[in-house]
PDB file of C-alpha atoms in Angstrom:
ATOM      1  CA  UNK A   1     -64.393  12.674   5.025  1.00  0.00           C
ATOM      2  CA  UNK A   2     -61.565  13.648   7.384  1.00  0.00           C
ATOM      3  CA  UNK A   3     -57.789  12.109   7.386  1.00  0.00           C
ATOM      4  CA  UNK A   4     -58.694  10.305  10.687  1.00  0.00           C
ATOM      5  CA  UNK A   5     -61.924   8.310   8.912  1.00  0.00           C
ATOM      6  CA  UNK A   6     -59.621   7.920   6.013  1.00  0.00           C
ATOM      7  CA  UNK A   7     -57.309   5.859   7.360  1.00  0.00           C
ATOM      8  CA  UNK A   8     -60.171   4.440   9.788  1.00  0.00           C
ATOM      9  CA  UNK A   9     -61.771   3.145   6.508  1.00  0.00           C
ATOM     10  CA  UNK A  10     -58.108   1.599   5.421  1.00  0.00           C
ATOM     11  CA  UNK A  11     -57.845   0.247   9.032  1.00  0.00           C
ATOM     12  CA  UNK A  12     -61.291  -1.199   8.525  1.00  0.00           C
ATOM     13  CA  UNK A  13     -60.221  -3.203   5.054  1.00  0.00           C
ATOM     14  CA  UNK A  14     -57.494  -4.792   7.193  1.00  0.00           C
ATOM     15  CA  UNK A  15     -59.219  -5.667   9.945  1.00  0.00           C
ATOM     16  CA  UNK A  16     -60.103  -9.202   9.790  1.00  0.00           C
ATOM     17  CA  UNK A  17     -62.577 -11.861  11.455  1.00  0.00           C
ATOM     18  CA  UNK A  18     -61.113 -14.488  12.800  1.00  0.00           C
ATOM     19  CA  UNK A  19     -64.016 -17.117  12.043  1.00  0.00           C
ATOM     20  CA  UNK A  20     -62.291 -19.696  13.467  1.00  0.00           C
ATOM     21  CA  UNK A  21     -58.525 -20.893  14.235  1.00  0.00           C
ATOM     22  CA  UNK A  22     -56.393 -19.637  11.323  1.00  0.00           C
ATOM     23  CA  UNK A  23     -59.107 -19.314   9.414  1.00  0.00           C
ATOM     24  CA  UNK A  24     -59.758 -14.666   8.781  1.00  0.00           C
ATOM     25  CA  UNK A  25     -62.562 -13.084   7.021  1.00  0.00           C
ATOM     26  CA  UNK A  26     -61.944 -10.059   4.903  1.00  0.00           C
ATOM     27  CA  UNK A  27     -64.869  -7.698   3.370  1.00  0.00           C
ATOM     28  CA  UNK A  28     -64.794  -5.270   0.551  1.00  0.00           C
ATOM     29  CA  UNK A  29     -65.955  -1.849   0.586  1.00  0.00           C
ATOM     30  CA  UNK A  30     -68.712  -0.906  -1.190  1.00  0.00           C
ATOM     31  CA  UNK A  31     -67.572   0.049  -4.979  1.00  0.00           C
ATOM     32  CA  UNK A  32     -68.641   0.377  -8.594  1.00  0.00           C
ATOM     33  CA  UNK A  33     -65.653  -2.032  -9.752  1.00  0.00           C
ATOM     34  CA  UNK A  34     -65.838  -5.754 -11.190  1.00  0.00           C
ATOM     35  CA  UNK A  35     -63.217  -6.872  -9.454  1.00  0.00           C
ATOM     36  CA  UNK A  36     -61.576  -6.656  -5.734  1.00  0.00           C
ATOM     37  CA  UNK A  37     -58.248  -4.500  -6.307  1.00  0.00           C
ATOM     38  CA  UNK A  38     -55.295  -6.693  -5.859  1.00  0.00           C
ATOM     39  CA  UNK A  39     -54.053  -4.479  -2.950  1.00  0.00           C
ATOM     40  CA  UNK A  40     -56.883  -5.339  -0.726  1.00  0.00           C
ATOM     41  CA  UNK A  41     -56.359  -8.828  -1.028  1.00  0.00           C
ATOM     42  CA  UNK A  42     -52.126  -8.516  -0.787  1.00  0.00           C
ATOM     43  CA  UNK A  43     -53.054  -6.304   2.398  1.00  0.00           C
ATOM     44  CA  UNK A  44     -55.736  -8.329   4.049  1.00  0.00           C
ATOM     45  CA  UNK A  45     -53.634 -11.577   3.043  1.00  0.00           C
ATOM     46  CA  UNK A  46     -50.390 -10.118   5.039  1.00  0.00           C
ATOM     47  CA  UNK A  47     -52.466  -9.280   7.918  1.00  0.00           C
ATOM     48  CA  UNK A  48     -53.996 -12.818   8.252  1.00  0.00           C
ATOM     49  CA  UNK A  49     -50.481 -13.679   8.239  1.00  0.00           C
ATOM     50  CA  UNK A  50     -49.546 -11.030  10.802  1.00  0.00           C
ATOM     51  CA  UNK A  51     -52.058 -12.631  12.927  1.00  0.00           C
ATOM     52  CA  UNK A  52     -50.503 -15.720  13.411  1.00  0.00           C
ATOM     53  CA  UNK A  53     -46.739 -14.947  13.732  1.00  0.00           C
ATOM     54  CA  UNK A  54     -44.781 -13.826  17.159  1.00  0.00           C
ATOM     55  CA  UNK A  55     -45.354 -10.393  17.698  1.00  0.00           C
ATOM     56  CA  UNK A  56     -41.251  -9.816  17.977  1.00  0.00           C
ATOM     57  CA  UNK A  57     -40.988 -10.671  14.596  1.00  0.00           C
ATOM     58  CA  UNK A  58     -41.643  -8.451  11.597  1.00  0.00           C
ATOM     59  CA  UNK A  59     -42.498  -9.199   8.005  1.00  0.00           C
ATOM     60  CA  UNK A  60     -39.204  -9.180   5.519  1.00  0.00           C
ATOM     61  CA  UNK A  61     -40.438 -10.615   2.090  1.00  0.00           C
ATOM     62  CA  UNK A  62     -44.023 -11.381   0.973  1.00  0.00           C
ATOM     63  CA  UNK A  63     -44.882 -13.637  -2.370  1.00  0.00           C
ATOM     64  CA  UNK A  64     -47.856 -13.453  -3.862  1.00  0.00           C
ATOM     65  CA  UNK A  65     -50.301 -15.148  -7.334  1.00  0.00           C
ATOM     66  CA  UNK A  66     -53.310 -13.751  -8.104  1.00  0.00           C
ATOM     67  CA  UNK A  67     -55.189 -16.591  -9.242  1.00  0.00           C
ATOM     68  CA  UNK A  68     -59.080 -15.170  -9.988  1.00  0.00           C
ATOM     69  CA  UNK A  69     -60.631 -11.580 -10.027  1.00  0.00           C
ATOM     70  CA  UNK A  70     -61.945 -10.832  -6.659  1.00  0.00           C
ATOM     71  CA  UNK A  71     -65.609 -10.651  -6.401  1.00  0.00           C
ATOM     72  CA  UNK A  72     -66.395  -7.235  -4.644  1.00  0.00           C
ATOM     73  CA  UNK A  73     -69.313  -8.636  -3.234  1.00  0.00           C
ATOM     74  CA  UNK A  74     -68.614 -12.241  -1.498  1.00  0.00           C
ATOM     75  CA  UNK A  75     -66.952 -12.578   1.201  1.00  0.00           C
ATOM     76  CA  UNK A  76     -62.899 -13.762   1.297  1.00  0.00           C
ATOM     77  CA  UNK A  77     -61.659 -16.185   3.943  1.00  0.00           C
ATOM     78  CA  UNK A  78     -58.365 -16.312   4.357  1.00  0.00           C
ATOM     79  CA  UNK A  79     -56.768 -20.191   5.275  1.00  0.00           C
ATOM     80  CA  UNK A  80     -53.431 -19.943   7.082  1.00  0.00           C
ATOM     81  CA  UNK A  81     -50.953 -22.545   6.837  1.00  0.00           C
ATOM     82  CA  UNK A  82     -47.921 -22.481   9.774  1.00  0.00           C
ATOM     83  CA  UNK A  83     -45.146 -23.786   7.596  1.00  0.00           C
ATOM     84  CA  UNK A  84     -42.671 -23.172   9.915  1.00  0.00           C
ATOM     85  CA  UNK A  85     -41.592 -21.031  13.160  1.00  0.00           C
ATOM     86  CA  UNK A  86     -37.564 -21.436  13.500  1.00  0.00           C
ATOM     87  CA  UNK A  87     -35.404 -19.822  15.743  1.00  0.00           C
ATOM     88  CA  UNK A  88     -34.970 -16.674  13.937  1.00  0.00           C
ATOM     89  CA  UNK A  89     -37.478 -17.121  11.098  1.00  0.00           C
ATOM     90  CA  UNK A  90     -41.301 -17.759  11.243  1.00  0.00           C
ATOM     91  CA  UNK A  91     -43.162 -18.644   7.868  1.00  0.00           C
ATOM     92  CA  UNK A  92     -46.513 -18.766   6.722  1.00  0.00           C
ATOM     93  CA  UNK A  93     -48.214 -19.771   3.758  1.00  0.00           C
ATOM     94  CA  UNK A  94     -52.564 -17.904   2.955  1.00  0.00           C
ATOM     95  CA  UNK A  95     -54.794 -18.933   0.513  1.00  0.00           C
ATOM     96  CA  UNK A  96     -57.431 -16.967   0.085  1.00  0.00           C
ATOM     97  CA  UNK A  97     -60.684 -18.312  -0.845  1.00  0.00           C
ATOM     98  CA  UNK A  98     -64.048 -17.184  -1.828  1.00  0.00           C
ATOM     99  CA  UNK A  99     -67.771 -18.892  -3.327  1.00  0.00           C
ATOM    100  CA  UNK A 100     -68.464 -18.673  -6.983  1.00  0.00           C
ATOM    101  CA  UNK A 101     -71.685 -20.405  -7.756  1.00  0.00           C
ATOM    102  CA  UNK A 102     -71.418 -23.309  -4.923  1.00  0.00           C
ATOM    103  CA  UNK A 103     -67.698 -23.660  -5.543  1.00  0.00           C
ATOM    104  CA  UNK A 104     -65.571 -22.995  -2.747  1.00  0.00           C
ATOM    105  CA  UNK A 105     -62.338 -21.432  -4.913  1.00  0.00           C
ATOM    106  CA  UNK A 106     -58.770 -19.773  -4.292  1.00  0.00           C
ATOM    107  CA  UNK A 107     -58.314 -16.599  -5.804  1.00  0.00           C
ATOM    108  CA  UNK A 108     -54.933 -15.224  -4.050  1.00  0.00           C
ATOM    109  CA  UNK A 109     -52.032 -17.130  -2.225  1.00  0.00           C
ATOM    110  CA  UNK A 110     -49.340 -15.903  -0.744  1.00  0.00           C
ATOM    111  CA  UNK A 111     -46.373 -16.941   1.396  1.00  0.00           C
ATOM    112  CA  UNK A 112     -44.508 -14.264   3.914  1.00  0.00           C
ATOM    113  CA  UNK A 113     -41.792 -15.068   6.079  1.00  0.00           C
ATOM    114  CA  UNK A 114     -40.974 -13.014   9.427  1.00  0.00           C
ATOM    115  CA  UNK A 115     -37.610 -12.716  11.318  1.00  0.00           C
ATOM    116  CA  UNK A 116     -36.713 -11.398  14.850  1.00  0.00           C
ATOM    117  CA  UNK A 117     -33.853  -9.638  13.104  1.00  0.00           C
ATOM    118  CA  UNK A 118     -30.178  -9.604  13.897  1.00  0.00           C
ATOM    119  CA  UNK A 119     -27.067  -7.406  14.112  1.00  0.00           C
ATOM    120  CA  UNK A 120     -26.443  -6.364  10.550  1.00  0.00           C
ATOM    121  CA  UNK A 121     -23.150  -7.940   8.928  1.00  0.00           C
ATOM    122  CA  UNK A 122     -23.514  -6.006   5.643  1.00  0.00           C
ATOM    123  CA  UNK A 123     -25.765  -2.620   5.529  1.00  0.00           C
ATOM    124  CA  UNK A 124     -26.193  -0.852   2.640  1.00  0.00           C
ATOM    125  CA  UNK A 125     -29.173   1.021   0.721  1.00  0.00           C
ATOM    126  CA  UNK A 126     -30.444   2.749  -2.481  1.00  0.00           C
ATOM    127  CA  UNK A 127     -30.247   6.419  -2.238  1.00  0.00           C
ATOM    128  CA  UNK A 128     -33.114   8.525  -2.769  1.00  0.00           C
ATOM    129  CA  UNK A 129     -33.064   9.933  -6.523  1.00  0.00           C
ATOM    130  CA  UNK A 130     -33.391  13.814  -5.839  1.00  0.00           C
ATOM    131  CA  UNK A 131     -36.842  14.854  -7.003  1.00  0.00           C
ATOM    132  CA  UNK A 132     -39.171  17.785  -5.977  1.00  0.00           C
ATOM    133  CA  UNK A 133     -40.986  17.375  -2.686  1.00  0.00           C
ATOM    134  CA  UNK A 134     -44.703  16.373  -2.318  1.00  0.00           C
ATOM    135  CA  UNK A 135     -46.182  19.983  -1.210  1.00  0.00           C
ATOM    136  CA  UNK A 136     -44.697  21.582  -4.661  1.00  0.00           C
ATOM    137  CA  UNK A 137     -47.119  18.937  -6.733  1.00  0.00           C
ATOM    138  CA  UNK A 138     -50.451  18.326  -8.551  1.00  0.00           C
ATOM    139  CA  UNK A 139     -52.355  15.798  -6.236  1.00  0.00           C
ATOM    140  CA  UNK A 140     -55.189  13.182  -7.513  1.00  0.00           C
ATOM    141  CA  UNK A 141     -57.923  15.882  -7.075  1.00  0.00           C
ATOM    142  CA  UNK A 142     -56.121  18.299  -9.574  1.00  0.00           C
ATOM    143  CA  UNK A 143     -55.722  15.295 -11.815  1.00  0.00           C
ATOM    144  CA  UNK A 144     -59.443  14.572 -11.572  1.00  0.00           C
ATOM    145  CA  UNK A 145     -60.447  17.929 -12.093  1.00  0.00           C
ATOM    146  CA  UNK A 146     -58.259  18.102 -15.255  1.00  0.00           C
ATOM    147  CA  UNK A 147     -59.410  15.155 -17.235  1.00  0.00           C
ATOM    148  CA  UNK A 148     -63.405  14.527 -15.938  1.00  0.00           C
ATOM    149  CA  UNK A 149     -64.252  11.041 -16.742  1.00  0.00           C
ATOM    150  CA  UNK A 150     -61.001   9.730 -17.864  1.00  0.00           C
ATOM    151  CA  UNK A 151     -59.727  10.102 -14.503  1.00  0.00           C
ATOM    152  CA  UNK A 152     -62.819   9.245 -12.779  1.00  0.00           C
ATOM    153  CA  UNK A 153     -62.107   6.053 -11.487  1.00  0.00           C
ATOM    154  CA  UNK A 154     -59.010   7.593  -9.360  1.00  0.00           C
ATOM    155  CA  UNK A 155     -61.569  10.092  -7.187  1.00  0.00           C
ATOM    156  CA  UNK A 156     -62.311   6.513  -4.905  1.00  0.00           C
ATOM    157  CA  UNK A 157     -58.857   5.431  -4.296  1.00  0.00           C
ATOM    158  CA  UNK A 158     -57.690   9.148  -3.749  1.00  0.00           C
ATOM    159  CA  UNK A 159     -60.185   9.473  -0.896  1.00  0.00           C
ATOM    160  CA  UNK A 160     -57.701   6.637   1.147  1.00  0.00           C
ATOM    161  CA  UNK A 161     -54.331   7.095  -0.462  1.00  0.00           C
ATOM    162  CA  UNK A 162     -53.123  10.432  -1.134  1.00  0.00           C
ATOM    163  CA  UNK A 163     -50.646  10.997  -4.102  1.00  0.00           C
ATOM    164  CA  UNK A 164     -48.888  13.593  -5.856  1.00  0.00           C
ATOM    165  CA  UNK A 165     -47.611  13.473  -9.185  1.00  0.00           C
ATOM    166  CA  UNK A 166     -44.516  14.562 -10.909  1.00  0.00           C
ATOM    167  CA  UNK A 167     -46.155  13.936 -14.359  1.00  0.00           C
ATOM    168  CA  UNK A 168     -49.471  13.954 -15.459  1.00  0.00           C
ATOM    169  CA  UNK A 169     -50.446  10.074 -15.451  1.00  0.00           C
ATOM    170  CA  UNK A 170     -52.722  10.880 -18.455  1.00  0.00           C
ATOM    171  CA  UNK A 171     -50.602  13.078 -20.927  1.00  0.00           C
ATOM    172  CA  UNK A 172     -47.088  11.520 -19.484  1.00  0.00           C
ATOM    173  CA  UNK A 173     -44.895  11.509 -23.145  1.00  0.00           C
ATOM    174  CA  UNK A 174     -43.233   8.016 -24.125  1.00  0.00           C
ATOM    175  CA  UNK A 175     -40.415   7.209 -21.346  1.00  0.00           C
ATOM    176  CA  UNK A 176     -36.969   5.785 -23.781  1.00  0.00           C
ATOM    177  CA  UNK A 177     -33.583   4.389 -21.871  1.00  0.00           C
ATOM    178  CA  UNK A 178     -31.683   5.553 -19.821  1.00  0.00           C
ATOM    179  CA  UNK A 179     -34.801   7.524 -18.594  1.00  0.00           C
ATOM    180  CA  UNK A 180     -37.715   4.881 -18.364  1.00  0.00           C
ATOM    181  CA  UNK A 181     -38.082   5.766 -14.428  1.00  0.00           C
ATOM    182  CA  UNK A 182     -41.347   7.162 -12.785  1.00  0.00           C
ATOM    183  CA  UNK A 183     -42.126   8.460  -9.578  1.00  0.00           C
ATOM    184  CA  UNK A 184     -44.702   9.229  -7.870  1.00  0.00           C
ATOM    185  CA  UNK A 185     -45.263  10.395  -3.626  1.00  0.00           C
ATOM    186  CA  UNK A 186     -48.025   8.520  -1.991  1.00  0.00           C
ATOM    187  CA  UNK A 187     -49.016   8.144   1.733  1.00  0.00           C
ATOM    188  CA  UNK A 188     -52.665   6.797   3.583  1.00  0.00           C
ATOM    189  CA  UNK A 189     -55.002   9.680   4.792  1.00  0.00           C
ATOM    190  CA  UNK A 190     -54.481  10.386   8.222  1.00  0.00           C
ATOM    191  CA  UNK A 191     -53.148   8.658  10.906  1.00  0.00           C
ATOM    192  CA  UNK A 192     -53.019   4.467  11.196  1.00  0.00           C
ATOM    193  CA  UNK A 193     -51.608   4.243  14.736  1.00  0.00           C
ATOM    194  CA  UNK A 194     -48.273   2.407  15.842  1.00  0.00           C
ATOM    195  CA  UNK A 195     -49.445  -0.825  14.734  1.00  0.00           C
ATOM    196  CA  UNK A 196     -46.437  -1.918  13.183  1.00  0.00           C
ATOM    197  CA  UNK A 197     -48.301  -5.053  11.013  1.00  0.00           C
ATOM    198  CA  UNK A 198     -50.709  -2.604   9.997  1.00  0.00           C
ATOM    199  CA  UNK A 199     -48.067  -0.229   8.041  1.00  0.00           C
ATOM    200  CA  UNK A 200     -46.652  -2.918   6.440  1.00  0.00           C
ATOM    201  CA  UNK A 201     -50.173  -4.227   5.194  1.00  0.00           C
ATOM    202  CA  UNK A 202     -51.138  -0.672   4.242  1.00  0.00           C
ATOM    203  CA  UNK A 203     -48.042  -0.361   2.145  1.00  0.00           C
ATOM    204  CA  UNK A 204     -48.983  -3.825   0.759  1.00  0.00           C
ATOM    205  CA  UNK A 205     -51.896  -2.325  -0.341  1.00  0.00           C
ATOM    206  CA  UNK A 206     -50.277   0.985  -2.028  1.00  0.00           C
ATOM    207  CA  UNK A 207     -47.292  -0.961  -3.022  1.00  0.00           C
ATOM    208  CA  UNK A 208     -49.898  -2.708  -6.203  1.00  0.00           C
ATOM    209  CA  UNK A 209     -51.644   1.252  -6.524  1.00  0.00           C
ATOM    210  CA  UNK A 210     -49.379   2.476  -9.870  1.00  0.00           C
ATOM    211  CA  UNK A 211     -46.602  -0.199 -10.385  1.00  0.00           C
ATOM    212  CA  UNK A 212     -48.365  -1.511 -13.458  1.00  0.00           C
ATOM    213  CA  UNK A 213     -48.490   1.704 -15.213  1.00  0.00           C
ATOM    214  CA  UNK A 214     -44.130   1.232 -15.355  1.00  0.00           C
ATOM    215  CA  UNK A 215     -44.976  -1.434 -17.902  1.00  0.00           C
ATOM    216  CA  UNK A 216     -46.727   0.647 -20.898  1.00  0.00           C
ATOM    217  CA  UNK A 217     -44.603   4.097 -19.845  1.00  0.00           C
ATOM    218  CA  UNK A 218     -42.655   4.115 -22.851  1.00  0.00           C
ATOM    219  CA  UNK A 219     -46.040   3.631 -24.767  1.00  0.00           C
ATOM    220  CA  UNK A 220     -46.975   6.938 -23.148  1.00  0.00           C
ATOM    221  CA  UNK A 221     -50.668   7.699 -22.509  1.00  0.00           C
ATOM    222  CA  UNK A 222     -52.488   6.486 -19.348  1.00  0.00           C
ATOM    223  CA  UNK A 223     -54.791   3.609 -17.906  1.00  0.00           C
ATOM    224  CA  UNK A 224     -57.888   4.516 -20.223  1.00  0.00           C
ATOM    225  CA  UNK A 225     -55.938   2.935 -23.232  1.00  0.00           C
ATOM    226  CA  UNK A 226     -54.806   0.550 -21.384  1.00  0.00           C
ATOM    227  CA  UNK A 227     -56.585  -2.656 -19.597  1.00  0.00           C
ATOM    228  CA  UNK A 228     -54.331  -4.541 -16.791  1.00  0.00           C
ATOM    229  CA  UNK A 229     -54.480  -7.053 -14.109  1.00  0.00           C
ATOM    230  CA  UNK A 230     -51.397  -8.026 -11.418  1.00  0.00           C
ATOM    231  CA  UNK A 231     -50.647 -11.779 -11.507  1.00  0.00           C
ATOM    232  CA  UNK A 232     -47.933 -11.847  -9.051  1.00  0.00           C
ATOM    233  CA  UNK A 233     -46.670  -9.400  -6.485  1.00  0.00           C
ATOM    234  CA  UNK A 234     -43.534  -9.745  -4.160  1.00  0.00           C
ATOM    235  CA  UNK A 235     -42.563  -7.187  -1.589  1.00  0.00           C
ATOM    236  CA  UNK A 236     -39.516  -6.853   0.820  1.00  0.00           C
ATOM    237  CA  UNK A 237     -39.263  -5.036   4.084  1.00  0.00           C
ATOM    238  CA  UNK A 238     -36.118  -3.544   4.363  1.00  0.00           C
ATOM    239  CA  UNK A 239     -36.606  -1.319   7.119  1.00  0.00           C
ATOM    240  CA  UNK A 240     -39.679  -0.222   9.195  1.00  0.00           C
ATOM    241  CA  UNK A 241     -42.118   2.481   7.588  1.00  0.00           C
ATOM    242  CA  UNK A 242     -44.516   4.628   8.466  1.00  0.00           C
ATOM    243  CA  UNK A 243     -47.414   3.852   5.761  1.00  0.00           C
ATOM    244  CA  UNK A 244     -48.651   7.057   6.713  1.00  0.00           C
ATOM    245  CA  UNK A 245     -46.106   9.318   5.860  1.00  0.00           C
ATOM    246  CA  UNK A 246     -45.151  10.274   2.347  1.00  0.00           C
ATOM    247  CA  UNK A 247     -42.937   7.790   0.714  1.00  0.00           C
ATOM    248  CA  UNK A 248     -41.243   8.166  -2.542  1.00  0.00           C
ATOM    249  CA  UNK A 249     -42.265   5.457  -5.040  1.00  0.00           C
ATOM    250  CA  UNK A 250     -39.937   4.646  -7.899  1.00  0.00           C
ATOM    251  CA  UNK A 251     -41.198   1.963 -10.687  1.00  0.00           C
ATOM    252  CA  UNK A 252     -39.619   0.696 -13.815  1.00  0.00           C
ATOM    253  CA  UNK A 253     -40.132  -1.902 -16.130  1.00  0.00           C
ATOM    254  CA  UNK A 254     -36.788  -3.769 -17.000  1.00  0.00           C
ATOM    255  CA  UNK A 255     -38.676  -6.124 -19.753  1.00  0.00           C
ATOM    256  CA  UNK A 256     -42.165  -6.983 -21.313  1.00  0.00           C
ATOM    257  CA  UNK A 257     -42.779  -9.403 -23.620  1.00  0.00           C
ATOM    258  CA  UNK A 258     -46.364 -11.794 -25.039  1.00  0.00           C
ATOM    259  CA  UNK A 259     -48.329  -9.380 -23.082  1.00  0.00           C
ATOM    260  CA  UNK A 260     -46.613  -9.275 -20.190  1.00  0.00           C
ATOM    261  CA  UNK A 261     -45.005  -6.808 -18.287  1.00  0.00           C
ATOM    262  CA  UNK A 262     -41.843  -7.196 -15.123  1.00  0.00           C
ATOM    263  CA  UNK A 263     -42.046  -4.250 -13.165  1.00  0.00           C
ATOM    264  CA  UNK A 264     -40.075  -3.494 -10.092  1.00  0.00           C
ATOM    265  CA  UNK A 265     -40.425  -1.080  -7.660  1.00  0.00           C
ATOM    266  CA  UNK A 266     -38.160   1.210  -5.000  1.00  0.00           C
ATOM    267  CA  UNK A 267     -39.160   2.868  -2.214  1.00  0.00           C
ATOM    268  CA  UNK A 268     -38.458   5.656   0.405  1.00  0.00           C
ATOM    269  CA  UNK A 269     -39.797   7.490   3.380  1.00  0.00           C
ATOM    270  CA  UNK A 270     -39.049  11.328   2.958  1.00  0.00           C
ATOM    271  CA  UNK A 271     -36.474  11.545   4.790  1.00  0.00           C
ATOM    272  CA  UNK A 272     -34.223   9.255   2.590  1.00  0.00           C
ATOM    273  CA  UNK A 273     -34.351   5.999   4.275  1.00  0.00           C
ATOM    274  CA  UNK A 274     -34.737   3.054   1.605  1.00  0.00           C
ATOM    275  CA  UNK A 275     -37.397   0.908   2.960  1.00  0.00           C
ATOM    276  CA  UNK A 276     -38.497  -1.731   0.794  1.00  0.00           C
ATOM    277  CA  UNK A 277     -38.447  -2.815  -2.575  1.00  0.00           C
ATOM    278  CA  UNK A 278     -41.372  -4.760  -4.817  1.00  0.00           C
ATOM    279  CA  UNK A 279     -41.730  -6.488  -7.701  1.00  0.00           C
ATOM    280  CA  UNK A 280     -44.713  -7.620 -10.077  1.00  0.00           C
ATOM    281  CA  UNK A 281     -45.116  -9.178 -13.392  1.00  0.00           C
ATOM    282  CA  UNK A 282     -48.751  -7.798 -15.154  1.00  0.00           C
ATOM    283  CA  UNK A 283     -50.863  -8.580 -17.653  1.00  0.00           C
ATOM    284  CA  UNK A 284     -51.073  -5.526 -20.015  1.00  0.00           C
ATOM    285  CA  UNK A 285     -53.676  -5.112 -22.948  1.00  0.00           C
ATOM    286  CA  UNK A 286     -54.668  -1.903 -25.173  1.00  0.00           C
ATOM    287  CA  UNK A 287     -57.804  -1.396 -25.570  1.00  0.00           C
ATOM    288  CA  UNK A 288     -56.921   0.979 -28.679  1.00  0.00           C
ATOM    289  CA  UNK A 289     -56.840  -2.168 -31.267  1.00  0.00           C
TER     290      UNK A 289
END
């Protein structure tokens, strides 16, 4: 599969069906999984959003619950609600909804707001953390190829995202303060166009792809001793990206407690810019007791 039909296949998630007004219709790609991946629906959710908002105003802060697992092979509709289109501000609330043996249910909701932006008062960013470039590093095929099975369930995702790692996800010792930071550089295969809604939804999508993994990485070890699921995910937009670029992704995990773990999230395009930051609380469980 080339970069161009990679990021066709991405552009192909996003695009919706609008079965009637304010009403969208995602699908799911064919996969071996028991569950939609929460980026999908964050992504898909966005861009039902998108849909509905003035085109001269961009996406600043997304909310999101996960409420159900996704079922990979039913249909989602996604059910807009105009909350409110101000002067400078345009919100809108999506549930999305899908049929589980006759009953119509939500399994995703999320609120984003837009603005037309303004001239900045205050302007200040995160700098980058200096860390070797994405050519000099191990990408998901060399991690595949390295641990068979155990990584097996990357080789899917890896075909639309590309990544490269600056520690082996799978053998990655036990992070302990001050140094409890990961990073890793991701972009989307090939090219998605100027579409300015559809970066944002694409990095969305990436934005849920290894933020979990900050909350059991001073356990050390990887996701085959782990199980997880994302119950809420919030993004902001600080400046406009290119989804298709590499972009530096820095996660943490400030606190986890009863099973749960806060994880929050910076990133970068490569040349420095901060562009948004995210934040998600998780469900984590080992599957070692």
């Amino acid at each position: 599969m080339t970069g161009g039909s990679q990021a066709a296949a991405l552009l192909a998630v996003l695009e919706l069906e609008e079965r009637k007004p304010d009403v969208f219709v995602g699908q799911t790609p064919s996969t071996e999984r028991q569950r939609i991946f929460g980026g999908q629906v964050a992504g898909q959710a966005l861009m039902a959003a998108e849909r509905t908002a003035p085109e001269d105003r961009a996406v600043h802060s997304l909310h999101s619950y996960f409420l159900r697992p996704g079922d990979p092979f039913e249909e989602i509709r996604y059910e807009v609600d105009r909350i409110r289109d101000g002067r400078s501000f345009t919100t809108r609330r999506v549930v999305a909804r899908q049929y589980r043996k006759g009953e119509d249910v939500a399994i995703f909701a999320l609120t984003a707001d837009f603005h037309a932006g303004e001239e900045p008062v205050a302007e200040h960013c995160l700098p980058m953390p200096e860390v070797p470039r994405p050519d000099t590093l191990p990408g998901t095929d060399e991690i595949v190829a390295r641990h068979g099975e155990r990584a097996a369930w990357m080789a899917a995702m890896g075909k639309v995202v590309e990544q490269r790692f600056l520690q082996d996800p799978f053998t990655a010792p036990p992070k302990s303060p001050p140094d409890t930071k990961s990073y890793t550089w991701l972009r989307v295969a090939g090219e998605l166009g100027e579409d300015r809604a559809a970066h944002a939804a694409a990095l969305t999508f990436v934005s849920d792809l290894t933020l979990l993994s900050a909350g059991f990485a001073r356990l050390g070890g990887g996701w085959p001793d782990f199980i997880g699921a994302s119950l809420d995910h919030a993004v902001w937009f600080h400046r406009p990206v290119r989804a298709d670029d590499w972009f530096l992704y820095e996660t943490d995990s400030p606190a986890a407690s009863s099973g749960r773990a806060l994880c929050f999230g910076q990133i970068w395009s490569a040349d420095g810019t901060h562009v948004a930051t995210v934040a998600q609380e998780g469900l984590i469980r080992s599957l070692k007791d």
